Amino acid sequence: MRWDRLPNPWIHAALAVILSLLFVVFTYGGDAFRRGSLLFSGVLHWVEWPAATARRTLSTGLTWFEDQQELLRVNRMLRLEVLELRGRAQESVENVEPELPAGLLRARVTYRPPERWWEEVRVDRGSLDGVRPGDAVLSDGFLVGRVMKVASRECWVELLTSLSLLVPVVVDATRDLGVVTGTGAGGVQLLYIPPERELEEGMTLSTALVSERLQPGIPLGKIGRRDVSRGALFPYEVLLGADLSRLYNVSLFVRKGEKSP
Amino acid sequence: MTAFWAAWITQDLIQVFGVGLFPVPDLVLFLLLYRLSGESPDVIPVIWLAVMAGLLWDLRWASFAGPSSMLFVVASVIYYLVWINVPVAGRNTFLALVLMLMSQLFVSLGRVLFAFGKPQIVVQFGMMQVVLALPAVVVAAWMVGRNLRAHE
């Protein structure tokens, strides 16, 4: 029986469906089908060339466009990053700390008890940084106190305004020796100047060479007016070079090469 | 036969251009359905042309042969059954358009199901292919309508 002599088209349809199903069964996952597919693709290669070329051109164009968009996006991001980094660099340049002389340690005041405001402060340097009791503490280049107690990572500083701190000083202009001590209320006095000496206001004071731990020649401030004498004391008011009412950062004068106990 | 090859190659070229971008409409199927829309269509050649078109399509674009040919045959037979059962007065361009779109949807869904696609993807793909096939279906339906008017 020939296929075209089948009288009923439905029989042809059924045969076509069965044939299709047989193709599904016998070609599913088969290598022969893959080889045939590759062969057929090779035959169609030149027929499909225009469409393939158009596709490649379109893809290249789209890729170029996407690349441009990506470049613009990255460029915009980098510009923002550069601006941010410039801002940060400017900020860090502004915040850079001046180089300290040898032996000076910069420290931050971490605590200042209100009830002992003019007596002491706590700073964030300790024995691990080479700080020892008696070391000089400076602010803006002027002596503000001495290290009193030292812990491993912090220490307490007794201020010049403290009643209990006595610092030997010399009047730079006359080489007169005296002692500076605090009034306990924010003031500082120069004591033990012989009464016959007439010191003028504005004369500068610096530390005297009388202590192992306190280096000589550290400036304190200037002499102010002479106070009313009290017994054998002939006190002078001292105008400190540093502002002790606002003490946020200080420098500790430590001895280089010395290890803390 | 020339029209068959022209439709098949055109569909293949569109597929080459748009593979991965959009689903190509089954132009060969519309040609076959157009052939079935005449007054006294020759059904048997159309059935075997559907088989050949499907097998060649699968040979080029699928990993196994048979699904497209079976779907083309079934779609053609259903189209023909509906078409001949509609009174002559009711056969018009709109009917051809609707039937062709339904046939395209059937073939799209069936083909993706054969590829073990997820139901959601199958529906999305089918609907997309129907939408993209709309221009070709409109042309085919318009040709059907023109033939119908020529026979009146």
mmCIF file of C-alpha atoms in Angstrom:
data_model
loop_
_atom_site.group_PDB
_atom_site.id
_atom_site.type_symbol
_atom_site.label_atom_id
_atom_site.label_comp_id
_atom_site.label_asym_id
_atom_site.label_seq_id
_atom_site.Cartn_x
_atom_site.Cartn_y
_atom_site.Cartn_z
ATOM 1 C CA MET A 1 0.000 0.000 0.000
ATOM 2 C CA ARG A 2 1.345 3.394 -0.937
ATOM 3 C CA TRP A 3 1.040 6.268 1.486
ATOM 4 C CA ASP A 4 -0.653 8.614 -0.993
ATOM 5 C CA ARG A 5 -3.352 6.021 -1.661
ATOM 6 C CA LEU A 6 -4.621 6.083 1.889
ATOM 7 C CA PRO A 7 -8.142 7.390 1.431
ATOM 8 C CA ASN A 8 -8.619 9.133 4.725
ATOM 9 C CA PRO A 9 -6.521 12.155 5.762
ATOM 10 C CA TRP A 10 -7.027 11.220 9.421
ATOM 11 C CA ILE A 11 -5.065 8.070 8.854
ATOM 12 C CA HIS A 12 -2.268 10.203 7.446
ATOM 13 C CA ALA A 13 -2.484 12.462 10.456
ATOM 14 C CA ALA A 14 -2.311 9.504 12.826
ATOM 15 C CA LEU A 15 0.652 8.082 10.967
ATOM 16 C CA ALA A 16 2.370 11.464 11.045
ATOM 17 C CA VAL A 17 1.887 11.727 14.800
ATOM 18 C CA ILE A 18 3.141 8.192 15.336
ATOM 19 C CA LEU A 19 6.149 8.882 13.138
ATOM 20 C CA SER A 20 6.874 12.047 15.123
ATOM 21 C CA LEU A 21 6.662 10.134 18.385
ATOM 22 C CA LEU A 22 9.024 7.490 17.018
ATOM 23 C CA PHE A 23 11.440 10.278 16.139
ATOM 24 C CA VAL A 24 11.164 11.566 19.688
ATOM 25 C CA VAL A 25 11.866 8.131 21.109
ATOM 26 C CA PHE A 26 14.770 7.253 18.830
ATOM 27 C CA THR A 27 16.519 10.596 18.651
ATOM 28 C CA TYR A 28 16.265 11.650 22.291
ATOM 29 C CA GLY A 29 19.813 11.912 23.613
ATOM 30 C CA GLY A 30 21.246 10.136 20.579
ATOM 31 C CA ASP A 31 24.605 10.930 19.048
ATOM 32 C CA ALA A 32 23.357 10.233 15.562
ATOM 33 C CA PHE A 33 20.854 13.056 15.873
ATOM 34 C CA ARG A 34 23.556 15.402 17.100
ATOM 35 C CA ARG A 35 25.776 14.515 14.178
ATOM 36 C CA GLY A 36 22.873 15.040 11.807
ATOM 37 C CA SER A 37 22.082 18.342 13.463
ATOM 38 C CA LEU A 38 25.659 19.527 13.033
ATOM 39 C CA LEU A 39 25.656 18.428 9.407
ATOM 40 C CA PHE A 40 22.400 20.259 8.766
ATOM 41 C CA SER A 41 23.729 23.390 10.473
ATOM 42 C CA GLY A 42 26.773 23.225 8.204
ATOM 43 C CA VAL A 43 24.538 23.015 5.158
ATOM 44 C CA LEU A 44 22.549 26.024 6.337
ATOM 45 C CA HIS A 45 25.652 28.021 7.223
ATOM 46 C CA TRP A 46 25.748 30.139 4.081
ATOM 47 C CA VAL A 47 21.994 30.512 3.961
ATOM 48 C CA GLU A 48 21.983 31.837 7.499
ATOM 49 C CA TRP A 49 25.047 34.038 7.024
ATOM 50 C CA PRO A 50 23.143 37.343 6.531
ATOM 51 C CA ALA A 51 21.080 36.812 9.683
ATOM 52 C CA ALA A 52 24.120 35.696 11.653
ATOM 53 C CA THR A 53 26.061 38.749 10.491
ATOM 54 C CA ALA A 54 23.186 41.057 11.376
ATOM 55 C CA ARG A 55 22.970 39.397 14.771
ATOM 56 C CA ARG A 56 26.700 39.793 15.362
ATOM 57 C CA THR A 57 26.564 43.430 14.302
ATOM 58 C CA LEU A 58 23.631 44.078 16.571
ATOM 59 C CA SER A 59 25.335 42.287 19.454
ATOM 60 C CA THR A 60 28.526 44.246 18.900
ATOM 61 C CA GLY A 61 26.563 47.488 18.828
ATOM 62 C CA LEU A 62 24.635 46.596 21.949
ATOM 63 C CA THR A 63 27.798 45.510 23.714
ATOM 64 C CA TRP A 64 29.524 48.744 22.697
ATOM 65 C CA PHE A 65 26.557 50.732 23.964
ATOM 66 C CA GLU A 66 26.493 48.773 27.231
ATOM 67 C CA ASP A 67 30.254 49.223 27.585
ATOM 68 C CA GLN A 68 29.848 52.953 27.109
ATOM 69 C CA GLN A 69 27.123 53.034 29.724
ATOM 70 C CA GLU A 70 29.278 51.008 32.085
ATOM 71 C CA LEU A 71 32.255 53.278 31.449
ATOM 72 C CA LEU A 72 30.137 56.335 32.162
ATOM 73 C CA ARG A 73 28.813 54.739 35.329
ATOM 74 C CA VAL A 74 32.293 53.770 36.516
ATOM 75 C CA ASN A 75 33.598 57.194 35.562
ATOM 76 C CA ARG A 76 30.852 58.881 37.579
ATOM 77 C CA MET A 77 31.564 56.595 40.529
ATOM 78 C CA LEU A 78 35.299 57.257 40.322
ATOM 79 C CA ARG A 79 34.749 61.009 40.149
ATOM 80 C CA LEU A 80 32.694 60.837 43.319
ATOM 81 C CA GLU A 81 35.351 58.665 44.919
ATOM 82 C CA VAL A 82 38.085 61.119 43.910
ATOM 83 C CA LEU A 83 36.105 63.998 45.369
ATOM 84 C CA GLU A 84 35.576 62.070 48.578
ATOM 85 C CA LEU A 85 39.248 61.109 48.794
ATOM 86 C CA ARG A 86 40.291 64.685 48.107
ATOM 87 C CA GLY A 87 38.057 65.809 50.946
ATOM 88 C CA ARG A 88 39.523 63.200 53.245
ATOM 89 C CA ALA A 89 43.086 64.078 52.226
ATOM 90 C CA GLN A 90 42.404 67.760 52.856
ATOM 91 C CA GLU A 91 40.912 66.909 56.219
ATOM 92 C CA SER A 92 43.873 64.736 57.194
ATOM 93 C CA VAL A 93 46.313 67.440 56.089
ATOM 94 C CA GLU A 94 44.471 69.929 58.245
ATOM 95 C CA ASN A 95 44.452 67.531 61.170
ATOM 96 C CA VAL A 96 48.051 66.483 60.863
ATOM 97 C CA GLU A 97 49.879 67.039 64.095
ATOM 98 C CA PRO A 98 53.101 68.998 64.043
ATOM 99 C CA GLU A 99 56.185 66.914 64.562
ATOM 100 C CA LEU A 100 57.109 66.881 68.177
ATOM 101 C CA PRO A 101 60.628 67.394 69.459
ATOM 102 C CA ALA A 102 62.452 64.307 70.626
ATOM 103 C CA GLY A 103 61.079 63.055 73.937
ATOM 104 C CA LEU A 104 57.722 64.747 73.611
ATOM 105 C CA LEU A 105 54.660 62.557 73.638
ATOM 106 C CA ARG A 106 51.340 63.931 72.538
ATOM 107 C CA ALA A 107 48.526 62.958 74.871
ATOM 108 C CA ARG A 108 44.834 63.584 75.128
ATOM 109 C CA VAL A 109 43.106 64.646 78.310
ATOM 110 C CA THR A 110 40.615 61.890 79.034
ATOM 111 C CA TYR A 111 39.203 63.095 82.306
ATOM 112 C CA ARG A 112 39.203 66.244 84.438
ATOM 113 C CA PRO A 113 37.318 65.831 87.712
ATOM 114 C CA PRO A 114 35.055 68.846 88.297
ATOM 115 C CA GLU A 115 35.670 68.848 92.049
ATOM 116 C CA ARG A 116 39.424 69.011 91.440
ATOM 117 C CA TRP A 117 39.253 71.090 88.281
ATOM 118 C CA TRP A 118 42.380 73.103 89.054
ATOM 119 C CA GLU A 119 44.220 70.175 90.636
ATOM 120 C CA GLU A 120 44.637 67.361 88.160
ATOM 121 C CA VAL A 121 43.767 65.780 84.857
ATOM 122 C CA ARG A 122 44.030 62.285 83.450
ATOM 123 C CA VAL A 123 45.735 61.712 80.097
ATOM 124 C CA ASP A 124 45.934 58.692 77.797
ATOM 125 C CA ARG A 125 49.633 57.942 78.105
ATOM 126 C CA GLY A 126 51.214 55.669 80.638
ATOM 127 C CA SER A 127 54.247 53.669 81.580
ATOM 128 C CA LEU A 128 54.038 51.660 78.375
ATOM 129 C CA ASP A 129 54.758 54.926 76.574
ATOM 130 C CA GLY A 130 57.724 55.679 78.804
ATOM 131 C CA VAL A 131 55.935 58.094 81.114
ATOM 132 C CA ARG A 132 57.273 58.281 84.659
ATOM 133 C CA PRO A 133 56.224 60.280 87.705
ATOM 134 C CA GLY A 134 57.659 63.773 87.720
ATOM 135 C CA ASP A 135 57.742 64.179 83.929
ATOM 136 C CA ALA A 136 56.909 67.646 82.705
ATOM 137 C CA VAL A 137 53.576 68.225 80.969
ATOM 138 C CA LEU A 138 53.289 70.995 78.406
ATOM 139 C CA SER A 139 50.539 72.700 76.517
ATOM 140 C CA ASP A 140 51.231 75.010 73.592
ATOM 141 C CA GLY A 141 54.919 74.814 74.552
ATOM 142 C CA PHE A 142 54.380 76.003 78.148
ATOM 143 C CA LEU A 143 54.574 73.946 81.289
ATOM 144 C CA VAL A 144 51.155 73.134 82.709
ATOM 145 C CA GLY A 145 51.991 70.502 85.303
ATOM 146 C CA ARG A 146 53.850 67.330 86.190
ATOM 147 C CA VAL A 147 53.034 63.664 86.036
ATOM 148 C CA MET A 148 51.795 62.503 89.406
ATOM 149 C CA LYS A 149 50.673 58.870 89.125
ATOM 150 C CA VAL A 150 51.347 56.527 86.263
ATOM 151 C CA ALA A 151 49.403 53.490 85.137
ATOM 152 C CA SER A 152 50.287 51.307 82.191
ATOM 153 C CA ARG A 153 48.177 53.188 79.661
ATOM 154 C CA GLU A 154 47.314 56.444 81.383
ATOM 155 C CA CYS A 155 48.599 58.815 84.004
ATOM 156 C CA TRP A 156 47.437 61.624 86.267
ATOM 157 C CA VAL A 157 48.911 65.062 85.867
ATOM 158 C CA GLU A 158 49.055 67.566 88.668
ATOM 159 C CA LEU A 159 48.426 71.051 87.323
ATOM 160 C CA LEU A 160 50.397 74.192 88.113
ATOM 161 C CA THR A 161 47.224 75.624 89.599
ATOM 162 C CA SER A 162 47.253 72.909 92.278
ATOM 163 C CA LEU A 163 48.056 73.987 95.794
ATOM 164 C CA SER A 164 50.299 70.994 96.399
ATOM 165 C CA LEU A 165 52.536 71.322 93.356
ATOM 166 C CA LEU A 166 55.736 73.290 93.808
ATOM 167 C CA VAL A 167 57.850 73.953 90.742
ATOM 168 C CA PRO A 168 61.278 75.626 90.992
ATOM 169 C CA VAL A 169 61.620 78.341 88.369
ATOM 170 C CA VAL A 170 64.059 80.978 87.293
ATOM 171 C CA VAL A 171 63.296 84.501 86.128
ATOM 172 C CA ASP A 172 64.916 84.521 82.718
ATOM 173 C CA ALA A 173 65.924 88.184 82.807
ATOM 174 C CA THR A 174 67.402 88.303 86.343
ATOM 175 C CA ARG A 175 68.210 84.588 86.982
ATOM 176 C CA ASP A 176 66.388 84.905 90.317
ATOM 177 C CA LEU A 177 65.172 81.585 91.633
ATOM 178 C CA GLY A 178 61.733 81.083 93.004
ATOM 179 C CA VAL A 179 58.967 78.556 93.379
ATOM 180 C CA VAL A 180 55.702 78.495 91.489
ATOM 181 C CA THR A 181 52.618 77.074 93.109
ATOM 182 C CA GLY A 182 48.904 77.237 92.534
ATOM 183 C CA THR A 183 46.271 79.049 94.517
ATOM 184 C CA GLY A 184 43.754 76.224 94.196
ATOM 185 C CA ALA A 185 41.338 78.543 92.442
ATOM 186 C CA GLY A 186 42.875 78.770 88.998
ATOM 187 C CA GLY A 187 45.645 81.198 89.849
ATOM 188 C CA VAL A 188 49.410 80.644 90.065
ATOM 189 C CA GLN A 189 51.907 82.440 92.303
ATOM 190 C CA LEU A 190 55.624 82.946 92.245
ATOM 191 C CA LEU A 191 57.024 82.650 95.768
ATOM 192 C CA TYR A 192 60.289 82.928 97.614
ATOM 193 C CA ILE A 193 61.665 85.852 95.638
ATOM 194 C CA PRO A 194 63.906 87.930 97.958
ATOM 195 C CA PRO A 195 62.047 91.052 98.999
ATOM 196 C CA GLU A 196 64.792 93.362 97.829
ATOM 197 C CA ARG A 197 64.405 92.136 94.266
ATOM 198 C CA GLU A 198 62.044 94.209 92.228
ATOM 199 C CA LEU A 199 60.743 92.085 89.391
ATOM 200 C CA GLU A 200 58.859 93.729 86.576
ATOM 201 C CA GLU A 201 55.660 92.595 85.037
ATOM 202 C CA GLY A 202 56.149 90.699 81.797
ATOM 203 C CA MET A 203 59.386 88.986 82.780
ATOM 204 C CA THR A 204 59.384 85.442 81.586
ATOM 205 C CA LEU A 205 59.730 82.397 83.783
ATOM 206 C CA SER A 206 61.152 78.994 82.995
ATOM 207 C CA THR A 207 61.916 75.848 84.920
ATOM 208 C CA ALA A 208 65.087 75.799 86.945
ATOM 209 C CA LEU A 209 67.739 73.100 87.024
ATOM 210 C CA VAL A 210 66.905 71.577 90.365
ATOM 211 C CA SER A 211 65.260 68.289 89.517
ATOM 212 C CA GLU A 212 66.284 65.136 87.727
ATOM 213 C CA ARG A 213 62.922 64.671 86.127
ATOM 214 C CA LEU A 214 62.031 68.235 85.300
ATOM 215 C CA GLN A 215 64.086 69.580 82.457
ATOM 216 C CA PRO A 216 65.381 73.147 82.877
ATOM 217 C CA GLY A 217 64.381 75.957 80.569
ATOM 218 C CA ILE A 218 60.772 74.982 79.952
ATOM 219 C CA PRO A 219 58.788 78.237 79.737
ATOM 220 C CA LEU A 220 55.866 78.771 82.102
ATOM 221 C CA GLY A 221 54.626 82.233 81.426
ATOM 222 C CA LYS A 222 55.154 85.780 82.587
ATOM 223 C CA ILE A 223 55.271 87.595 85.864
ATOM 224 C CA GLY A 224 52.189 89.603 86.648
ATOM 225 C CA ARG A 225 51.595 92.163 89.364
ATOM 226 C CA ARG A 226 53.053 91.786 92.834
ATOM 227 C CA ASP A 227 50.611 90.583 95.464
ATOM 228 C CA VAL A 228 50.350 91.746 99.031
ATOM 229 C CA SER A 229 53.128 90.093 101.069
ATOM 230 C CA ARG A 230 52.116 87.405 103.514
ATOM 231 C CA GLY A 231 54.726 86.854 106.172
ATOM 232 C CA ALA A 232 58.039 85.925 104.626
ATOM 233 C CA LEU A 233 56.426 85.322 101.248
ATOM 234 C CA PHE A 234 56.458 88.029 98.657
ATOM 235 C CA PRO A 235 54.222 86.515 96.040
ATOM 236 C CA TYR A 236 53.923 87.573 92.444
ATOM 237 C CA GLU A 237 51.041 86.733 90.228
ATOM 238 C CA VAL A 238 52.050 84.443 87.357
ATOM 239 C CA LEU A 239 50.359 84.686 83.968
ATOM 240 C CA LEU A 240 50.658 81.201 82.540
ATOM 241 C CA GLY A 241 51.486 80.814 78.872
ATOM 242 C CA ALA A 242 49.038 77.920 78.490
ATOM 243 C CA ASP A 243 45.334 78.193 78.991
ATOM 244 C CA LEU A 244 44.528 75.754 81.782
ATOM 245 C CA SER A 245 40.836 76.454 81.676
ATOM 246 C CA ARG A 246 40.670 74.647 78.327
ATOM 247 C CA LEU A 247 43.033 71.727 78.401
ATOM 248 C CA TYR A 248 42.278 69.060 75.815
ATOM 249 C CA ASN A 249 45.676 68.020 74.459
ATOM 250 C CA VAL A 250 49.037 68.091 76.213
ATOM 251 C CA SER A 251 52.597 66.952 75.566
ATOM 252 C CA LEU A 252 54.524 64.823 77.993
ATOM 253 C CA PHE A 253 58.261 65.438 78.234
ATOM 254 C CA VAL A 254 59.598 61.922 78.679
ATOM 255 C CA ARG A 255 63.212 60.812 78.802
ATOM 256 C CA LYS A 256 64.099 58.881 75.672
ATOM 257 C CA GLY A 257 65.630 55.457 76.101
ATOM 258 C CA GLU A 258 64.384 55.080 79.646
ATOM 259 C CA LYS A 259 62.255 52.076 80.383
ATOM 260 C CA SER A 260 59.423 52.392 82.781
ATOM 261 C CA PRO A 261 59.658 50.257 85.866
ATOM 262 C CA MET B 1 6.645 23.966 -2.411
ATOM 263 C CA THR B 2 8.591 27.141 -3.072
ATOM 264 C CA ALA B 3 6.418 29.007 -0.619
ATOM 265 C CA PHE B 4 7.055 26.264 1.951
ATOM 266 C CA TRP B 5 10.823 26.549 1.658
ATOM 267 C CA ALA B 6 10.663 30.327 1.623
ATOM 268 C CA ALA B 7 8.617 30.311 4.825
ATOM 269 C CA TRP B 8 10.890 27.762 6.493
ATOM 270 C CA ILE B 9 14.090 29.614 5.594
ATOM 271 C CA THR B 10 12.599 32.963 6.604
ATOM 272 C CA GLN B 11 11.624 31.501 9.950
ATOM 273 C CA ASP B 12 15.115 30.034 10.304
ATOM 274 C CA LEU B 13 16.742 33.394 9.490
ATOM 275 C CA ILE B 14 14.578 35.189 12.032
ATOM 276 C CA GLN B 15 15.510 32.533 14.573
ATOM 277 C CA VAL B 16 19.213 32.989 13.803
ATOM 278 C CA PHE B 17 18.835 36.719 14.287
ATOM 279 C CA GLY B 18 16.671 36.596 17.370
ATOM 280 C CA VAL B 19 17.810 33.475 19.219
ATOM 281 C CA GLY B 20 17.988 34.319 22.898
ATOM 282 C CA LEU B 21 16.292 37.653 22.283
ATOM 283 C CA PHE B 22 12.735 36.757 21.285
ATOM 284 C CA PRO B 23 10.753 33.667 20.257
ATOM 285 C CA VAL B 24 10.298 33.436 16.532
ATOM 286 C CA PRO B 25 6.767 33.028 15.133
ATOM 287 C CA ASP B 26 6.097 29.761 13.295
ATOM 288 C CA LEU B 27 5.705 31.113 9.782
ATOM 289 C CA VAL B 28 5.626 27.619 8.266
ATOM 290 C CA LEU B 29 2.681 26.751 10.452
ATOM 291 C CA PHE B 30 0.775 29.816 9.236
ATOM 292 C CA LEU B 31 1.514 28.834 5.660
ATOM 293 C CA LEU B 32 0.167 25.345 6.310
ATOM 294 C CA LEU B 33 -2.924 26.710 8.020
ATOM 295 C CA TYR B 34 -3.436 29.098 5.125
ATOM 296 C CA ARG B 35 -3.310 26.116 2.767
ATOM 297 C CA LEU B 36 -5.997 24.410 4.860
ATOM 298 C CA SER B 37 -8.305 27.424 4.685
ATOM 299 C CA GLY B 38 -9.325 27.016 1.061
ATOM 300 C CA GLU B 39 -12.641 25.747 -0.214
ATOM 301 C CA SER B 40 -11.416 22.196 -0.774
ATOM 302 C CA PRO B 41 -7.938 21.980 0.735
ATOM 303 C CA ASP B 42 -5.600 19.137 -0.031
ATOM 304 C CA VAL B 43 -5.073 17.972 3.536
ATOM 305 C CA ILE B 44 -2.741 15.038 3.093
ATOM 306 C CA PRO B 45 0.167 16.959 1.529
ATOM 307 C CA VAL B 46 -0.229 19.585 4.207
ATOM 308 C CA ILE B 47 0.093 16.929 6.911
ATOM 309 C CA TRP B 48 3.325 15.567 5.498
ATOM 310 C CA LEU B 49 4.673 19.035 4.864
ATOM 311 C CA ALA B 50 4.008 19.730 8.544
ATOM 312 C CA VAL B 51 5.970 16.612 9.442
ATOM 313 C CA MET B 52 8.882 17.635 7.234
ATOM 314 C CA ALA B 53 8.895 21.231 8.454
ATOM 315 C CA GLY B 54 8.854 20.117 12.078
ATOM 316 C CA LEU B 55 11.592 17.529 11.619
ATOM 317 C CA LEU B 56 13.858 20.008 9.865
ATOM 318 C CA TRP B 57 13.187 22.612 12.541
ATOM 319 C CA ASP B 58 14.000 20.216 15.312
ATOM 320 C CA LEU B 59 17.079 19.048 13.448
ATOM 321 C CA ARG B 60 18.313 22.625 13.380
ATOM 322 C CA TRP B 61 17.080 24.024 16.678
ATOM 323 C CA ALA B 62 16.255 21.196 19.099
ATOM 324 C CA SER B 63 18.143 18.421 20.810
ATOM 325 C CA PHE B 64 15.883 15.702 19.473
ATOM 326 C CA ALA B 65 13.496 15.341 16.540
ATOM 327 C CA GLY B 66 9.744 14.921 16.571
ATOM 328 C CA PRO B 67 8.091 17.466 18.871
ATOM 329 C CA SER B 68 7.666 20.219 16.311
ATOM 330 C CA SER B 69 6.419 17.885 13.606
ATOM 331 C CA MET B 70 3.885 16.330 15.951
ATOM 332 C CA LEU B 71 2.712 19.720 17.178
ATOM 333 C CA PHE B 72 2.471 21.071 13.637
ATOM 334 C CA VAL B 73 0.415 18.058 12.560
ATOM 335 C CA VAL B 74 -1.899 18.196 15.560
ATOM 336 C CA ALA B 75 -2.335 21.971 15.248
ATOM 337 C CA SER B 76 -3.080 21.646 11.536
ATOM 338 C CA VAL B 77 -5.605 18.867 12.063
ATOM 339 C CA ILE B 78 -7.402 20.745 14.844
ATOM 340 C CA TYR B 79 -7.441 23.901 12.752
ATOM 341 C CA TYR B 80 -8.844 21.990 9.821
ATOM 342 C CA LEU B 81 -11.478 20.267 11.965
ATOM 343 C CA VAL B 82 -12.694 23.570 13.349
ATOM 344 C CA TRP B 83 -12.528 25.304 9.991
ATOM 345 C CA ILE B 84 -14.597 22.734 8.082
ATOM 346 C CA ASN B 85 -17.133 22.523 10.895
ATOM 347 C CA VAL B 86 -17.848 26.222 10.790
ATOM 348 C CA PRO B 87 -20.545 27.117 8.240
ATOM 349 C CA VAL B 88 -19.201 28.705 5.102
ATOM 350 C CA ALA B 89 -20.844 31.982 5.994
ATOM 351 C CA GLY B 90 -18.923 32.077 9.255
ATOM 352 C CA ARG B 91 -15.496 31.509 7.752
ATOM 353 C CA ASN B 92 -13.863 34.861 7.587
ATOM 354 C CA THR B 93 -10.645 36.713 8.294
ATOM 355 C CA PHE B 94 -11.322 37.086 11.999
ATOM 356 C CA LEU B 95 -11.966 33.368 12.464
ATOM 357 C CA ALA B 96 -8.743 32.533 10.631
ATOM 358 C CA LEU B 97 -6.872 35.040 12.776
ATOM 359 C CA VAL B 98 -8.184 33.624 16.036
ATOM 360 C CA LEU B 99 -7.596 30.031 15.004
ATOM 361 C CA MET B 100 -4.068 30.783 13.849
ATOM 362 C CA LEU B 101 -3.242 32.547 17.084
ATOM 363 C CA MET B 102 -4.620 29.621 19.066
ATOM 364 C CA SER B 103 -2.587 27.232 16.931
ATOM 365 C CA GLN B 104 0.546 29.270 17.565
ATOM 366 C CA LEU B 105 -0.154 29.252 21.297
ATOM 367 C CA PHE B 106 -0.693 25.502 21.231
ATOM 368 C CA VAL B 107 2.579 24.877 19.386
ATOM 369 C CA SER B 108 4.502 27.288 21.650
ATOM 370 C CA LEU B 109 3.237 25.733 24.854
ATOM 371 C CA GLY B 110 3.736 22.216 23.551
ATOM 372 C CA ARG B 111 7.253 22.907 22.368
ATOM 373 C CA VAL B 112 8.348 24.414 25.661
ATOM 374 C CA LEU B 113 6.686 21.620 27.589
ATOM 375 C CA PHE B 114 8.732 19.180 25.535
ATOM 376 C CA ALA B 115 11.816 21.054 26.717
ATOM 377 C CA PHE B 116 10.680 20.456 30.332
ATOM 378 C CA GLY B 117 10.161 24.142 30.971
ATOM 379 C CA LYS B 118 8.563 25.384 34.160
ATOM 380 C CA PRO B 119 4.816 26.156 33.790
ATOM 381 C CA GLN B 120 5.303 29.882 34.423
ATOM 382 C CA ILE B 121 8.052 30.122 31.812
ATOM 383 C CA VAL B 122 5.994 28.059 29.380
ATOM 384 C CA VAL B 123 3.061 30.463 29.632
ATOM 385 C CA GLN B 124 5.286 33.532 29.378
ATOM 386 C CA PHE B 125 7.101 32.124 26.380
ATOM 387 C CA GLY B 126 3.856 31.075 24.693
ATOM 388 C CA MET B 127 2.194 34.439 25.185
ATOM 389 C CA MET B 128 5.281 36.246 23.969
ATOM 390 C CA GLN B 129 5.463 34.110 20.859
ATOM 391 C CA VAL B 130 1.785 34.711 20.141
ATOM 392 C CA VAL B 131 2.247 38.444 20.471
ATOM 393 C CA LEU B 132 5.274 38.410 18.203
ATOM 394 C CA ALA B 133 3.422 36.213 15.734
ATOM 395 C CA LEU B 134 0.568 38.682 15.484
ATOM 396 C CA PRO B 135 1.833 40.567 12.405
ATOM 397 C CA ALA B 136 2.452 37.338 10.502
ATOM 398 C CA VAL B 137 -0.924 35.963 11.586
ATOM 399 C CA VAL B 138 -2.659 39.140 10.479
ATOM 400 C CA VAL B 139 -1.078 38.838 7.060
ATOM 401 C CA ALA B 140 -1.970 35.151 6.803
ATOM 402 C CA ALA B 141 -5.530 35.780 7.964
ATOM 403 C CA TRP B 142 -5.867 38.654 5.534
ATOM 404 C CA MET B 143 -4.755 36.315 2.708
ATOM 405 C CA VAL B 144 -7.303 33.752 3.831
ATOM 406 C CA GLY B 145 -9.993 36.415 3.773
ATOM 407 C CA ARG B 146 -8.931 37.572 0.349
ATOM 408 C CA ASN B 147 -9.127 33.999 -0.977
ATOM 409 C CA LEU B 148 -12.543 33.554 0.555
ATOM 410 C CA ARG B 149 -13.767 36.736 -1.118
ATOM 411 C CA ALA B 150 -12.275 35.626 -4.438
ATOM 412 C CA HIS B 151 -14.274 32.407 -4.339
ATOM 413 C CA GLU B 152 -17.537 34.150 -3.554
#
